[in-house]
């Protein structure tokens, strides 16, 4: 019965062990589904299930019929036009990161949008090139088709190199799409949880530095070979600075001016976003202005600047991927697939929470995978989403992926009709636009201080990920980062937090004894909590902490007691000990015998329970023993183990725990386990954990139940010697025992 009294409550109920509680309330024995039951359930066929699968595979069929045309169409058109303009410029700029002609960036900004419109579940993200993925694809491209690429033993010209690089980029993208599609079909979207926010943040920050360094050659107009290997960023910087005297001043000045304008206007957009009806499209304005100036001032002729050059109208025929590239880029494609999905899903999740609609991780994998497969078939490169581009789509009023289709139409117009207007645009301008989109990622350096205050493990993951990705390259760095992150999880679980609890406020609340002053610890009782699962890797640590908490090693005490019993029997037999009403008295002065003399190579006997049946007197180990007999003193009689945070126990841990409990029981210490999770006892029973010494009756519902049971059993409350220091009742009216 629970009776509220103001802001207090009074609980009147019996003290429950797990067994007594189950008996009183008739616990049901449920039969759990087997693997085959789940398999049958998954593959069952019904009209309702077929409809659900169809709507899940084609989400557009669920939201498009419910589209509010009059309310949303204008917002989606405005948003689509704004996003489309940004997509065009980012597609051209990020193509430089892939080391392919800029025009192919338009294909990467077009085809994935069409696929995502049909298969995607997010209504607000904008699909297309992403700088980190573009750089990762570019790394594979440069490794397979370097600047000194040869065809049939002769050095290839620029046109041949570009053609080969386009095929490699498309093939890597196609393979990454296959991985994403497979993960989605196999329902493995949950794997993204192994990429924590700290890891993604550190990785994208390192990628931003790589992007920055990779664009220096376009800003300075230098010939810098690709170094896709560990410490490649250092070799790139060395190559840039060794040629710094060959810098094209016109390109450098143009880059710096564009970069300054973009940064300033983007800062104004952020600062006044609440007052502006839409962000100022600075990338579009700068691109138009730079193209006009370059064309009319004839920058290419006068200053020999590098320009985009001819953009082919229309689309090229789809191509089959190069299977030889598949064999050499498996690692690259897996990294691209995982990073692309992790970044895209994290951005989509932000908007799904903000606008309150569901998101399906597995379906997102399918959508991204098909988008990359189609994009790779048409010579595009890997796509995901960018926070800046998605921010434009959402902030300008985009309601659904209709805005994405409108943006694709804008890209289509550029591909088919007006692409030639961008031909005089300098590559250094595109490089500056790419760098202008890195501000958000570079600002993630601030997270180091925040993470250090919040969680040092997460801070270490961020720093190690950043350094690994920066120095080892994005592909190897990602693998090293995931390995390190899993290592931190192992370390955390291998070294769990173990504390000794005490009663706080004379109620039913038990907290760490070091954190409060008004505490009560029943004499002879230790309450020990382990705040992690117990398994093979941390069970020895758990054992050591438990021994430290109680202040003695139960096995050592048991062996000492059995050795003492051997000695007592030997001395009684020789008449060296006499039994008196006051106990055992030694009647001779006897030299001390070493433990080794008494062991007689029968150490296993010392680990057995103490046998007092043949002795003429009952030995109390807490009293004084004859001088020649030394046994460690034990001042506790009960140990309570709080397992409320122990979610599982593996077989190895079960064996060690059973051994520990038996050691305590054999030296007459009562063991109680409280707060065991659901199914814990059933698992122990199936594993033959219980026997004559360890019984299910040692399990109690709560710490308070176990403590009250101990107090009643030992009758501590009635003994003046064992009362608390302060003259206060142990259990206030908030928890009354009836």
PDB file of C-alpha atoms in Angstrom, residues 195-319:
ATOM      1  CA  UNK A 195      30.307   6.054 -35.401  1.00  0.00           C
ATOM      2  CA  UNK A 196      29.731   8.318 -32.418  1.00  0.00           C
ATOM      3  CA  UNK A 197      29.136  12.029 -32.729  1.00  0.00           C
ATOM      4  CA  UNK A 198      32.640  12.681 -31.365  1.00  0.00           C
ATOM      5  CA  UNK A 199      34.166  10.408 -34.009  1.00  0.00           C
ATOM      6  CA  UNK A 200      32.173  11.989 -36.849  1.00  0.00           C
ATOM      7  CA  UNK A 201      33.070  15.466 -35.633  1.00  0.00           C
ATOM      8  CA  UNK A 202      36.799  14.712 -35.384  1.00  0.00           C
ATOM      9  CA  UNK A 203      36.771  12.938 -38.741  1.00  0.00           C
ATOM     10  CA  UNK A 204      34.961  15.712 -40.635  1.00  0.00           C
ATOM     11  CA  UNK A 205      37.249  18.336 -39.056  1.00  0.00           C
ATOM     12  CA  UNK A 206      40.313  16.436 -40.285  1.00  0.00           C
ATOM     13  CA  UNK A 207      38.643  16.095 -43.684  1.00  0.00           C
ATOM     14  CA  UNK A 208      38.107  19.856 -43.743  1.00  0.00           C
ATOM     15  CA  UNK A 209      41.849  20.352 -43.242  1.00  0.00           C
ATOM     16  CA  UNK A 210      42.508  17.912 -46.096  1.00  0.00           C
ATOM     17  CA  UNK A 211      40.075  19.862 -48.302  1.00  0.00           C
ATOM     18  CA  UNK A 212      41.833  23.114 -47.404  1.00  0.00           C
ATOM     19  CA  UNK A 213      45.258  21.734 -48.304  1.00  0.00           C
ATOM     20  CA  UNK A 214      44.007  20.087 -51.500  1.00  0.00           C
ATOM     21  CA  UNK A 215      42.625  23.397 -52.793  1.00  0.00           C
ATOM     22  CA  UNK A 216      45.871  25.297 -52.347  1.00  0.00           C
ATOM     23  CA  UNK A 217      47.107  24.121 -55.756  1.00  0.00           C
ATOM     24  CA  UNK A 218      44.084  25.759 -57.439  1.00  0.00           C
ATOM     25  CA  UNK A 219      44.399  28.945 -55.414  1.00  0.00           C
ATOM     26  CA  UNK A 220      48.128  29.248 -56.247  1.00  0.00           C
ATOM     27  CA  UNK A 221      47.775  27.506 -59.638  1.00  0.00           C
ATOM     28  CA  UNK A 222      50.579  25.061 -58.985  1.00  0.00           C
ATOM     29  CA  UNK A 223      51.214  21.555 -60.293  1.00  0.00           C
ATOM     30  CA  UNK A 224      51.010  19.415 -57.159  1.00  0.00           C
ATOM     31  CA  UNK A 225      50.868  15.609 -57.461  1.00  0.00           C
ATOM     32  CA  UNK A 226      48.436  13.639 -55.317  1.00  0.00           C
ATOM     33  CA  UNK A 227      49.808  11.885 -52.228  1.00  0.00           C
ATOM     34  CA  UNK A 228      47.215   9.350 -51.150  1.00  0.00           C
ATOM     35  CA  UNK A 229      49.279   7.654 -48.440  1.00  0.00           C
ATOM     36  CA  UNK A 230      50.061   8.113 -44.739  1.00  0.00           C
ATOM     37  CA  UNK A 231      51.485  11.597 -44.066  1.00  0.00           C
ATOM     38  CA  UNK A 232      50.248  12.606 -47.535  1.00  0.00           C
ATOM     39  CA  UNK A 233      49.098  15.989 -46.223  1.00  0.00           C
ATOM     40  CA  UNK A 234      52.651  16.798 -45.155  1.00  0.00           C
ATOM     41  CA  UNK A 235      54.052  15.808 -48.558  1.00  0.00           C
ATOM     42  CA  UNK A 236      51.389  17.966 -50.240  1.00  0.00           C
ATOM     43  CA  UNK A 237      52.292  20.999 -48.142  1.00  0.00           C
ATOM     44  CA  UNK A 238      55.977  20.406 -48.870  1.00  0.00           C
ATOM     45  CA  UNK A 239      55.244  20.320 -52.601  1.00  0.00           C
ATOM     46  CA  UNK A 240      53.151  23.511 -52.430  1.00  0.00           C
ATOM     47  CA  UNK A 241      55.726  25.530 -50.511  1.00  0.00           C
ATOM     48  CA  UNK A 242      58.616  24.268 -52.635  1.00  0.00           C
ATOM     49  CA  UNK A 243      56.860  25.824 -55.682  1.00  0.00           C
ATOM     50  CA  UNK A 244      55.499  28.905 -53.948  1.00  0.00           C
ATOM     51  CA  UNK A 245      57.567  31.201 -56.210  1.00  0.00           C
ATOM     52  CA  UNK A 246      55.602  29.940 -59.251  1.00  0.00           C
ATOM     53  CA  UNK A 247      52.311  31.244 -57.853  1.00  0.00           C
ATOM     54  CA  UNK A 248      49.873  32.859 -60.303  1.00  0.00           C
ATOM     55  CA  UNK A 249      49.199  36.167 -58.557  1.00  0.00           C
ATOM     56  CA  UNK A 250      45.911  36.752 -60.400  1.00  0.00           C
ATOM     57  CA  UNK A 251      44.494  33.430 -59.196  1.00  0.00           C
ATOM     58  CA  UNK A 252      45.747  34.008 -55.643  1.00  0.00           C
ATOM     59  CA  UNK A 253      44.291  37.530 -55.395  1.00  0.00           C
ATOM     60  CA  UNK A 254      40.974  36.385 -56.882  1.00  0.00           C
ATOM     61  CA  UNK A 255      40.816  33.480 -54.406  1.00  0.00           C
ATOM     62  CA  UNK A 256      41.503  35.652 -51.373  1.00  0.00           C
ATOM     63  CA  UNK A 257      38.940  38.290 -52.404  1.00  0.00           C
ATOM     64  CA  UNK A 258      36.247  35.672 -53.070  1.00  0.00           C
ATOM     65  CA  UNK A 259      37.072  33.855 -49.824  1.00  0.00           C
ATOM     66  CA  UNK A 260      36.852  37.073 -47.806  1.00  0.00           C
ATOM     67  CA  UNK A 261      33.518  38.085 -49.369  1.00  0.00           C
ATOM     68  CA  UNK A 262      32.004  34.617 -48.873  1.00  0.00           C
ATOM     69  CA  UNK A 263      33.086  34.406 -45.219  1.00  0.00           C
ATOM     70  CA  UNK A 264      31.810  37.910 -44.389  1.00  0.00           C
ATOM     71  CA  UNK A 265      28.414  37.422 -46.050  1.00  0.00           C
ATOM     72  CA  UNK A 266      27.956  33.957 -44.546  1.00  0.00           C
ATOM     73  CA  UNK A 267      28.673  35.458 -41.124  1.00  0.00           C
ATOM     74  CA  UNK A 268      26.029  38.121 -41.791  1.00  0.00           C
ATOM     75  CA  UNK A 269      23.593  35.394 -42.873  1.00  0.00           C
ATOM     76  CA  UNK A 270      24.166  33.559 -39.594  1.00  0.00           C
ATOM     77  CA  UNK A 271      23.932  36.677 -37.449  1.00  0.00           C
ATOM     78  CA  UNK A 272      20.770  38.064 -39.041  1.00  0.00           C
ATOM     79  CA  UNK A 273      19.050  34.847 -40.122  1.00  0.00           C
ATOM     80  CA  UNK A 274      16.037  35.696 -37.974  1.00  0.00           C
ATOM     81  CA  UNK A 275      15.523  38.987 -39.838  1.00  0.00           C
ATOM     82  CA  UNK A 276      16.416  37.874 -43.376  1.00  0.00           C
ATOM     83  CA  UNK A 277      13.566  36.272 -45.380  1.00  0.00           C
ATOM     84  CA  UNK A 278      16.192  34.016 -47.021  1.00  0.00           C
ATOM     85  CA  UNK A 279      19.997  33.750 -46.815  1.00  0.00           C
ATOM     86  CA  UNK A 280      21.875  35.989 -49.232  1.00  0.00           C
ATOM     87  CA  UNK A 281      22.939  33.697 -52.141  1.00  0.00           C
ATOM     88  CA  UNK A 282      26.515  34.940 -52.003  1.00  0.00           C
ATOM     89  CA  UNK A 283      27.963  31.920 -53.870  1.00  0.00           C
ATOM     90  CA  UNK A 284      25.674  32.647 -56.826  1.00  0.00           C
ATOM     91  CA  UNK A 285      26.416  36.381 -56.829  1.00  0.00           C
ATOM     92  CA  UNK A 286      30.173  35.861 -56.574  1.00  0.00           C
ATOM     93  CA  UNK A 287      30.136  33.209 -59.308  1.00  0.00           C
ATOM     94  CA  UNK A 288      28.189  35.391 -61.761  1.00  0.00           C
ATOM     95  CA  UNK A 289      30.357  38.415 -61.041  1.00  0.00           C
ATOM     96  CA  UNK A 290      33.620  36.464 -61.264  1.00  0.00           C
ATOM     97  CA  UNK A 291      32.579  34.786 -64.545  1.00  0.00           C
ATOM     98  CA  UNK A 292      31.628  38.156 -66.086  1.00  0.00           C
ATOM     99  CA  UNK A 293      34.865  39.825 -64.993  1.00  0.00           C
ATOM    100  CA  UNK A 294      36.964  36.890 -66.198  1.00  0.00           C
ATOM    101  CA  UNK A 295      35.193  36.876 -69.574  1.00  0.00           C
ATOM    102  CA  UNK A 296      35.259  40.600 -70.336  1.00  0.00           C
ATOM    103  CA  UNK A 297      38.708  41.260 -68.824  1.00  0.00           C
ATOM    104  CA  UNK A 298      40.080  38.187 -70.659  1.00  0.00           C
ATOM    105  CA  UNK A 299      41.856  36.859 -67.564  1.00  0.00           C
ATOM    106  CA  UNK A 300      42.793  33.588 -69.282  1.00  0.00           C
ATOM    107  CA  UNK A 301      44.668  35.378 -72.062  1.00  0.00           C
ATOM    108  CA  UNK A 302      46.229  38.184 -70.011  1.00  0.00           C
ATOM    109  CA  UNK A 303      47.119  36.393 -66.748  1.00  0.00           C
ATOM    110  CA  UNK A 304      47.120  32.733 -67.816  1.00  0.00           C
ATOM    111  CA  UNK A 305      44.604  31.791 -65.095  1.00  0.00           C
ATOM    112  CA  UNK A 306      43.082  28.299 -65.012  1.00  0.00           C
ATOM    113  CA  UNK A 307      39.378  28.303 -65.988  1.00  0.00           C
ATOM    114  CA  UNK A 308      36.668  25.658 -66.056  1.00  0.00           C
ATOM    115  CA  UNK A 309      36.785  25.443 -69.828  1.00  0.00           C
ATOM    116  CA  UNK A 310      34.306  23.717 -72.050  1.00  0.00           C
ATOM    117  CA  UNK A 311      31.283  22.144 -70.360  1.00  0.00           C
ATOM    118  CA  UNK A 312      29.627  19.516 -72.509  1.00  0.00           C
ATOM    119  CA  UNK A 313      25.914  19.991 -73.083  1.00  0.00           C
ATOM    120  CA  UNK A 314      23.571  17.183 -72.174  1.00  0.00           C
ATOM    121  CA  UNK A 315      24.264  13.823 -70.609  1.00  0.00           C
ATOM    122  CA  UNK A 316      26.721  11.132 -71.510  1.00  0.00           C
ATOM    123  CA  UNK A 317      25.614   7.564 -72.014  1.00  0.00           C
ATOM    124  CA  UNK A 318      25.714   5.430 -68.881  1.00  0.00           C
ATOM    125  CA  UNK A 319      28.783   3.233 -68.472  1.00  0.00           C
TER     126      UNK A 319
END
